[in-house]
Amino acid sequence: MRPARVGGFDATWLLWIAIIEVLLFLVVKAPFVYLVVTSFTAERTGEFTFANYAVAWGRSRYVEALSTL
């Protein structure tokens, strides 16, 4: 037996939206945030740094590889 709808509103849509949001967080948002945070973290000390970007943009072969995209 189906649950009664109140005013034409089906509450299962809220469940679907919640499930989709949780999946988006686990698959897209959390890994992206982790990537950004670790890119600004020094490997040995764990301190905030721009050194990782200085290394990436400081070598001509890396810049050349990015420019060919």
PDB file of C-alpha atoms in Angstrom:
ATOM      1  CA  MET A   1       0.000   0.000   0.000  1.00  0.00           C
ATOM      2  CA  ARG A   2       1.376   3.417  -0.994  1.00  0.00           C
ATOM      3  CA  PRO A   3       1.665   6.179   1.603  1.00  0.00           C
ATOM      4  CA  ALA A   4      -0.857   8.951   1.216  1.00  0.00           C
ATOM      5  CA  ARG A   5       0.348  12.130  -0.422  1.00  0.00           C
ATOM      6  CA  VAL A   6      -0.270  15.355   1.375  1.00  0.00           C
ATOM      7  CA  GLY A   7      -1.254  18.090  -1.037  1.00  0.00           C
ATOM      8  CA  GLY A   8       0.332  16.242  -3.970  1.00  0.00           C
ATOM      9  CA  PHE A   9       3.780  16.196  -2.311  1.00  0.00           C
ATOM     10  CA  ASP A  10       5.676  12.931  -2.446  1.00  0.00           C
ATOM     11  CA  ALA A  11       8.202  12.682   0.416  1.00  0.00           C
ATOM     12  CA  THR A  12      10.281  10.053  -1.388  1.00  0.00           C
ATOM     13  CA  TRP A  13      11.783  12.868  -3.472  1.00  0.00           C
ATOM     14  CA  LEU A  14      13.455  14.160  -0.319  1.00  0.00           C
ATOM     15  CA  LEU A  15      15.009  10.742   0.223  1.00  0.00           C
ATOM     16  CA  TRP A  16      16.299  10.645  -3.364  1.00  0.00           C
ATOM     17  CA  ILE A  17      17.743  14.144  -3.062  1.00  0.00           C
ATOM     18  CA  ALA A  18      19.495  13.185   0.198  1.00  0.00           C
ATOM     19  CA  ILE A  19      20.944  10.022  -1.354  1.00  0.00           C
ATOM     20  CA  ILE A  20      22.197  11.924  -4.395  1.00  0.00           C
ATOM     21  CA  GLU A  21      23.763  14.615  -2.208  1.00  0.00           C
ATOM     22  CA  VAL A  22      25.574  12.023  -0.069  1.00  0.00           C
ATOM     23  CA  LEU A  23      26.908  10.278  -3.178  1.00  0.00           C
ATOM     24  CA  LEU A  24      28.060  13.579  -4.697  1.00  0.00           C
ATOM     25  CA  PHE A  25      29.849  14.425  -1.473  1.00  0.00           C
ATOM     26  CA  LEU A  26      31.616  11.050  -1.311  1.00  0.00           C
ATOM     27  CA  VAL A  27      32.548  10.862  -4.997  1.00  0.00           C
ATOM     28  CA  VAL A  28      33.211  14.485  -5.960  1.00  0.00           C
ATOM     29  CA  LYS A  29      33.376  16.996  -3.118  1.00  0.00           C
ATOM     30  CA  ALA A  30      35.426  15.155  -0.479  1.00  0.00           C
ATOM     31  CA  PRO A  31      38.224  14.025  -2.845  1.00  0.00           C
ATOM     32  CA  PHE A  32      38.442  17.509  -4.377  1.00  0.00           C
ATOM     33  CA  VAL A  33      38.717  19.183  -0.975  1.00  0.00           C
ATOM     34  CA  TYR A  34      41.368  16.638   0.069  1.00  0.00           C
ATOM     35  CA  LEU A  35      43.335  17.340  -3.120  1.00  0.00           C
ATOM     36  CA  VAL A  36      43.279  21.094  -2.565  1.00  0.00           C
ATOM     37  CA  VAL A  37      44.235  20.811   1.120  1.00  0.00           C
ATOM     38  CA  THR A  38      47.133  18.439   0.455  1.00  0.00           C
ATOM     39  CA  SER A  39      48.405  20.570  -2.424  1.00  0.00           C
ATOM     40  CA  PHE A  40      49.003  23.414   0.053  1.00  0.00           C
ATOM     41  CA  THR A  41      50.603  21.175   2.715  1.00  0.00           C
ATOM     42  CA  ALA A  42      54.332  20.532   3.066  1.00  0.00           C
ATOM     43  CA  GLU A  43      55.117  16.829   2.832  1.00  0.00           C
ATOM     44  CA  ARG A  44      57.509  16.541   5.777  1.00  0.00           C
ATOM     45  CA  THR A  45      56.242  19.175   8.194  1.00  0.00           C
ATOM     46  CA  GLY A  46      52.550  19.429   7.366  1.00  0.00           C
ATOM     47  CA  GLU A  47      52.710  23.229   7.352  1.00  0.00           C
ATOM     48  CA  PHE A  48      50.919  25.499   4.877  1.00  0.00           C
ATOM     49  CA  THR A  49      53.090  26.198   1.825  1.00  0.00           C
ATOM     50  CA  PHE A  50      53.068  27.312  -1.789  1.00  0.00           C
ATOM     51  CA  ALA A  51      56.249  25.313  -2.494  1.00  0.00           C
ATOM     52  CA  ASN A  52      54.366  22.541  -4.296  1.00  0.00           C
ATOM     53  CA  TYR A  53      53.062  25.072  -6.814  1.00  0.00           C
ATOM     54  CA  ALA A  54      56.464  26.733  -7.120  1.00  0.00           C
ATOM     55  CA  VAL A  55      57.943  23.361  -8.068  1.00  0.00           C
ATOM     56  CA  ALA A  56      55.157  22.590 -10.535  1.00  0.00           C
ATOM     57  CA  TRP A  57      55.295  25.976 -12.275  1.00  0.00           C
ATOM     58  CA  GLY A  58      59.073  26.336 -11.906  1.00  0.00           C
ATOM     59  CA  ARG A  59      60.081  23.558 -14.245  1.00  0.00           C
ATOM     60  CA  SER A  60      59.788  24.291 -17.928  1.00  0.00           C
ATOM     61  CA  ARG A  61      58.844  20.756 -18.915  1.00  0.00           C
ATOM     62  CA  TYR A  62      55.798  20.811 -16.606  1.00  0.00           C
ATOM     63  CA  VAL A  63      54.673  24.191 -17.948  1.00  0.00           C
ATOM     64  CA  GLU A  64      55.241  22.970 -21.512  1.00  0.00           C
ATOM     65  CA  ALA A  65      53.198  19.822 -20.827  1.00  0.00           C
ATOM     66  CA  LEU A  66      50.323  21.907 -19.464  1.00  0.00           C
ATOM     67  CA  SER A  67      50.430  24.305 -22.393  1.00  0.00           C
ATOM     68  CA  THR A  68      49.998  21.488 -24.935  1.00  0.00           C
ATOM     69  CA  LEU A  69      46.597  20.531 -23.519  1.00  0.00           C
TER      70      LEU A  69
END
